[in-house]
Amino acid sequence: MSNKLFGEGRWKEAIAQYQKLLEIQSGDADIYWNLSYCYRQLNLQDKYFNALQQGIKLYPTDGRLHFSLIIDLRQNGRIEEAISSAENAAKCLPDDYTFQILKYLTLPLIYENQGEINFYRQRYTQGLRDLIEQTSIKTTEDQHSALAGIGRLTNFYLSYQAQNDIDLQRQYGNLVHEIIAVNYPQWVVPLSMPKLQPNDKIRIGYVSHYLHSYSGTLWLTGWLRQSNHESFEIYCYYTGNDPDRITKQFQEYSDAFHHIPYNLSAACEQIIADKLHILVFPEIGMNPQTMQMAGLRLAPVQCVAWGHPVTTGLPTIDYFLSSELMEPENGQEHYSEKLIRLPNIGVSYPKPYIPPVIKTRSDFQLPDDAVIYLCCQAPFKYLPQYDFIFAEIARRVPQAKFVFLRGTSLQPRLKRAFAAIGFNSEDYCVFINIPERLDYLMINLLSDVYLDTFTWSGGNTTLEAIACNLPIVTCPGEFMRGRHSDSFLKMLGVTDTIAENKAEYIEIAVKLGLDPAWRRSIAEQMSQNHDCLFDDKACVAGLEAFYIQVCSKHFSA
């Protein structure tokens, strides 16, 4: 009865039945797993964690219970408990490499202060050394366990500490390469460049878990749409399984499209069979299977683009395809790959469709007389050393409302920042969950100013805000990942809202808030120059010139 109710999604009734069952017997691990799942669906967080912990006490070798507990404790900001649970899991399951990774490399999503960033970076640095030292891949069991471990996790959150990650990424990249190489030795040998017969085309492959509507790959449709099909043959490999209307575009723009979900071996075999000249990963670092594939040698030349704008550290990735406008002068120092600066922003971003304004502020419980500052980035992009900026803007713009769209995890930090100047953050900070894309675009259209994040700026979000003619305040960072919005505004020729430092950022944000005429004039300039930014052909010409040059180099060699 419990399982029947569970299968029907009747969570409350299923919980009641499972509890009755547990009064009579201790049950098995599946009951605790299902019970925890019910609590999670009902957003009963404490009961969810409690069910997992009870299950682990009775079934300490059930990896599912441990994994969910660790990941979700971290997700909910309970980082010390997450690390302690990872250490416990590593003791209970010493042969499961997943828990070795979690024990040594777990990082917070949100940092409380700058000191915490330094503490966790040092912990990660030492942990990575310990993990590498203790990794054994001598036996078949060890090799398979290590492969499964790197197939469940990536080191995604390291790069949100705003530091140069090249050394740490190289160490992790080499570890991934060693593990994948020992499991698939046939796919790590160097490949010679296939000869081009007369009338042959250069074969370019693009592989991603995200060939659907996703911020890390949406721009890629522009590269493919503008592609010169007389000189290039385009192969796409979709390794995820959420097809949508964007997937259809990828299919339409490809000469060959392979959908091979969740099957690393089959995807690799297909890529090898297609005898590509160049293989491109639009992003590496967000999906574990993509990271595994990127650690192999599936084409003579392998590149990564800036869907995840951080060096991979993998010895098997030859080039990083970046942007002339985004990279600082010393950009190469941030990459293990050879840096290629493609013209302009490096991608041909399709101009988004923006609907007419069909909602009002009152639909989102926002006052008509407020100056709305849109803060739409993921919470882990907001570092604590910049929290004071919101309070300072509010001090000078009394009608300010800062609208955050991705949960309330920043609330405690913002409370402290506003309290430091004697303000109540609840008078200024609004947290809204926006499940629908239409509502998300409406919020952009109804806002007054877009506040970009420091050190890791908006990509997709900024481009959509520009399409909505929403004035953007940005301050370029040290690394390419902190310079997206800066490059977009330079392409638009709208540079008055680019700040050189924190003080100037506040000045611009305040002026935009208090001076509606200036705000309108910036919006008007943006509107007139959309064609300079969207659907850029120059970057595609630069990309294809690079492909030809790389192939020629190999042919002549």
PDB file of N, CA and C in Angstrom, residues 5-12 14-15 18 29-45 47-52 64-65 68 72:
ATOM      1  N   LEU A   5       0.918   4.066  -3.049  1.00  0.00           N
ATOM      2  CA  LEU A   5       0.660   5.500  -2.837  1.00  0.00           C
ATOM      3  C   LEU A   5       1.865   6.327  -3.292  1.00  0.00           C
ATOM      4  N   PHE A   6       3.055   5.799  -3.015  1.00  0.00           N
ATOM      5  CA  PHE A   6       4.297   6.484  -3.418  1.00  0.00           C
ATOM      6  C   PHE A   6       4.339   6.603  -4.949  1.00  0.00           C
ATOM      7  N   GLY A   7       4.039   5.491  -5.615  1.00  0.00           N
ATOM      8  CA  GLY A   7       4.059   5.473  -7.075  1.00  0.00           C
ATOM      9  C   GLY A   7       3.049   6.435  -7.687  1.00  0.00           C
ATOM     10  N   GLU A   8       1.961   6.692  -6.962  1.00  0.00           N
ATOM     11  CA  GLU A   8       0.924   7.606  -7.462  1.00  0.00           C
ATOM     12  C   GLU A   8       1.192   9.064  -7.075  1.00  0.00           C
ATOM     13  N   GLY A   9       2.301   9.272  -6.341  1.00  0.00           N
ATOM     14  CA  GLY A   9       2.643  10.645  -5.946  1.00  0.00           C
ATOM     15  C   GLY A   9       1.754  11.191  -4.849  1.00  0.00           C
ATOM     16  N   ARG A  10       1.117  10.293  -4.065  1.00  0.00           N
ATOM     17  CA  ARG A  10       0.264  10.746  -2.944  1.00  0.00           C
ATOM     18  C   ARG A  10       1.152  10.746  -1.692  1.00  0.00           C
ATOM     19  N   TRP A  11       1.960  11.802  -1.597  1.00  0.00           N
ATOM     20  CA  TRP A  11       3.077  11.820  -0.645  1.00  0.00           C
ATOM     21  C   TRP A  11       2.611  11.728   0.812  1.00  0.00           C
ATOM     22  N   LYS A  12       1.615  12.515   1.200  1.00  0.00           N
ATOM     23  CA  LYS A  12       1.178  12.520   2.612  1.00  0.00           C
ATOM     24  C   LYS A  12       0.635  11.158   3.014  1.00  0.00           C
ATOM     25  N   ALA A  14       1.294   8.293   1.595  1.00  0.00           N
ATOM     26  CA  ALA A  14       2.404   7.330   1.577  1.00  0.00           C
ATOM     27  C   ALA A  14       3.209   7.425   2.875  1.00  0.00           C
ATOM     28  N   ILE A  15       3.456   8.665   3.341  1.00  0.00           N
ATOM     29  CA  ILE A  15       4.195   8.855   4.595  1.00  0.00           C
ATOM     30  C   ILE A  15       3.475   8.149   5.742  1.00  0.00           C
ATOM     31  N   TYR A  18       4.022   4.427   5.449  1.00  0.00           N
ATOM     32  CA  TYR A  18       5.405   4.032   5.765  1.00  0.00           C
ATOM     33  C   TYR A  18       5.642   4.095   7.277  1.00  0.00           C
ATOM     34  N   ALA A  29      16.216  -0.449   3.434  1.00  0.00           N
ATOM     35  CA  ALA A  29      16.764   0.844   3.005  1.00  0.00           C
ATOM     36  C   ALA A  29      15.824   1.556   2.037  1.00  0.00           C
ATOM     37  N   ASP A  30      15.119   0.796   1.203  1.00  0.00           N
ATOM     38  CA  ASP A  30      14.208   1.405   0.221  1.00  0.00           C
ATOM     39  C   ASP A  30      13.098   2.213   0.892  1.00  0.00           C
ATOM     40  N   ILE A  31      12.635   1.700   2.057  1.00  0.00           N
ATOM     41  CA  ILE A  31      11.550   2.407   2.756  1.00  0.00           C
ATOM     42  C   ILE A  31      12.041   3.787   3.210  1.00  0.00           C
ATOM     43  N   TYR A  32      13.256   3.840   3.756  1.00  0.00           N
ATOM     44  CA  TYR A  32      13.800   5.126   4.214  1.00  0.00           C
ATOM     45  C   TYR A  32      14.069   6.055   3.025  1.00  0.00           C
ATOM     46  N   TRP A  33      14.500   5.458   1.930  1.00  0.00           N
ATOM     47  CA  TRP A  33      14.732   6.254   0.710  1.00  0.00           C
ATOM     48  C   TRP A  33      13.413   6.848   0.219  1.00  0.00           C
ATOM     49  N   ASN A  34      12.379   6.019   0.113  1.00  0.00           N
ATOM     50  CA  ASN A  34      11.075   6.494  -0.358  1.00  0.00           C
ATOM     51  C   ASN A  34      10.455   7.515   0.600  1.00  0.00           C
ATOM     52  N   LEU A  35      10.592   7.246   1.894  1.00  0.00           N
ATOM     53  CA  LEU A  35      10.052   8.148   2.912  1.00  0.00           C
ATOM     54  C   LEU A  35      10.719   9.522   2.810  1.00  0.00           C
ATOM     55  N   SER A  36      12.048   9.517   2.684  1.00  0.00           N
ATOM     56  CA  SER A  36      12.771  10.791   2.565  1.00  0.00           C
ATOM     57  C   SER A  36      12.321  11.532   1.303  1.00  0.00           C
ATOM     58  N   TYR A  37      12.093  10.771   0.227  1.00  0.00           N
ATOM     59  CA  TYR A  37      11.657  11.383  -1.040  1.00  0.00           C
ATOM     60  C   TYR A  37      10.299  12.074  -0.870  1.00  0.00           C
ATOM     61  N   CYS A  38       9.398  11.420  -0.143  1.00  0.00           N
ATOM     62  CA  CYS A  38       8.071  12.028   0.124  1.00  0.00           C
ATOM     63  C   CYS A  38       8.220  13.355   0.868  1.00  0.00           C
ATOM     64  N   TYR A  39       9.063  13.343   1.906  1.00  0.00           N
ATOM     65  CA  TYR A  39       9.277  14.580   2.682  1.00  0.00           C
ATOM     66  C   TYR A  39       9.854  15.680   1.796  1.00  0.00           C
ATOM     67  N   ARG A  40      10.753  15.269   0.913  1.00  0.00           N
ATOM     68  CA  ARG A  40      11.380  16.261   0.038  1.00  0.00           C
ATOM     69  C   ARG A  40      10.338  16.891  -0.890  1.00  0.00           C
ATOM     70  N   GLN A  41       9.457  16.042  -1.433  1.00  0.00           N
ATOM     71  CA  GLN A  41       8.421  16.550  -2.336  1.00  0.00           C
ATOM     72  C   GLN A  41       7.490  17.535  -1.620  1.00  0.00           C
ATOM     73  N   LEU A  42       7.311  17.333  -0.307  1.00  0.00           N
ATOM     74  CA  LEU A  42       6.436  18.221   0.469  1.00  0.00           C
ATOM     75  C   LEU A  42       7.206  19.389   1.100  1.00  0.00           C
ATOM     76  N   ASN A  43       8.516  19.461   0.757  1.00  0.00           N
ATOM     77  CA  ASN A  43       9.382  20.540   1.273  1.00  0.00           C
ATOM     78  C   ASN A  43       9.466  20.540   2.803  1.00  0.00           C
ATOM     79  N   LEU A  44       9.422  19.349   3.397  1.00  0.00           N
ATOM     80  CA  LEU A  44       9.585  19.208   4.853  1.00  0.00           C
ATOM     81  C   LEU A  44      11.047  18.842   5.108  1.00  0.00           C
ATOM     82  N   GLN A  45      11.881  19.892   5.121  1.00  0.00           N
ATOM     83  CA  GLN A  45      13.330  19.699   5.083  1.00  0.00           C
ATOM     84  C   GLN A  45      13.882  18.908   6.270  1.00  0.00           C
ATOM     85  N   LYS A  47      12.411  16.859   8.326  1.00  0.00           N
ATOM     86  CA  LYS A  47      11.961  15.458   8.306  1.00  0.00           C
ATOM     87  C   LYS A  47      12.675  14.677   7.203  1.00  0.00           C
ATOM     88  N   TYR A  48      12.939  15.354   6.105  1.00  0.00           N
ATOM     89  CA  TYR A  48      13.677  14.742   4.989  1.00  0.00           C
ATOM     90  C   TYR A  48      15.061  14.282   5.458  1.00  0.00           C
ATOM     91  N   PHE A  49      15.799  15.218   6.087  1.00  0.00           N
ATOM     92  CA  PHE A  49      17.146  14.875   6.562  1.00  0.00           C
ATOM     93  C   PHE A  49      17.089  13.807   7.657  1.00  0.00           C
ATOM     94  N   ASN A  50      16.101  13.901   8.516  1.00  0.00           N
ATOM     95  CA  ASN A  50      15.942  12.944   9.608  1.00  0.00           C
ATOM     96  C   ASN A  50      15.721  11.518   9.072  1.00  0.00           C
ATOM     97  N   ALA A  51      14.882  11.398   8.033  1.00  0.00           N
ATOM     98  CA  ALA A  51      14.615  10.077   7.443  1.00  0.00           C
ATOM     99  C   ALA A  51      15.897   9.484   6.845  1.00  0.00           C
ATOM    100  N   LEU A  52      16.693  10.333   6.164  1.00  0.00           N
ATOM    101  CA  LEU A  52      17.963   9.852   5.597  1.00  0.00           C
ATOM    102  C   LEU A  52      18.909   9.401   6.704  1.00  0.00           C
ATOM    103  N   ARG A  64      23.034   5.462  -1.704  1.00  0.00           N
ATOM    104  CA  ARG A  64      22.023   6.466  -2.087  1.00  0.00           C
ATOM    105  C   ARG A  64      21.695   7.391  -0.935  1.00  0.00           C
ATOM    106  N   LEU A  65      21.499   6.795   0.254  1.00  0.00           N
ATOM    107  CA  LEU A  65      21.109   7.597   1.429  1.00  0.00           C
ATOM    108  C   LEU A  65      22.224   8.582   1.785  1.00  0.00           C
ATOM    109  N   SER A  68      22.551  11.465  -1.066  1.00  0.00           N
ATOM    110  CA  SER A  68      21.489  12.486  -0.989  1.00  0.00           C
ATOM    111  C   SER A  68      21.676  13.383   0.223  1.00  0.00           C
ATOM    112  N   ASP A  72      22.408  17.381  -0.373  1.00  0.00           N
ATOM    113  CA  ASP A  72      21.325  18.302   0.003  1.00  0.00           C
ATOM    114  C   ASP A  72      21.645  19.111   1.257  1.00  0.00           C
TER     115      ASP A  72
END
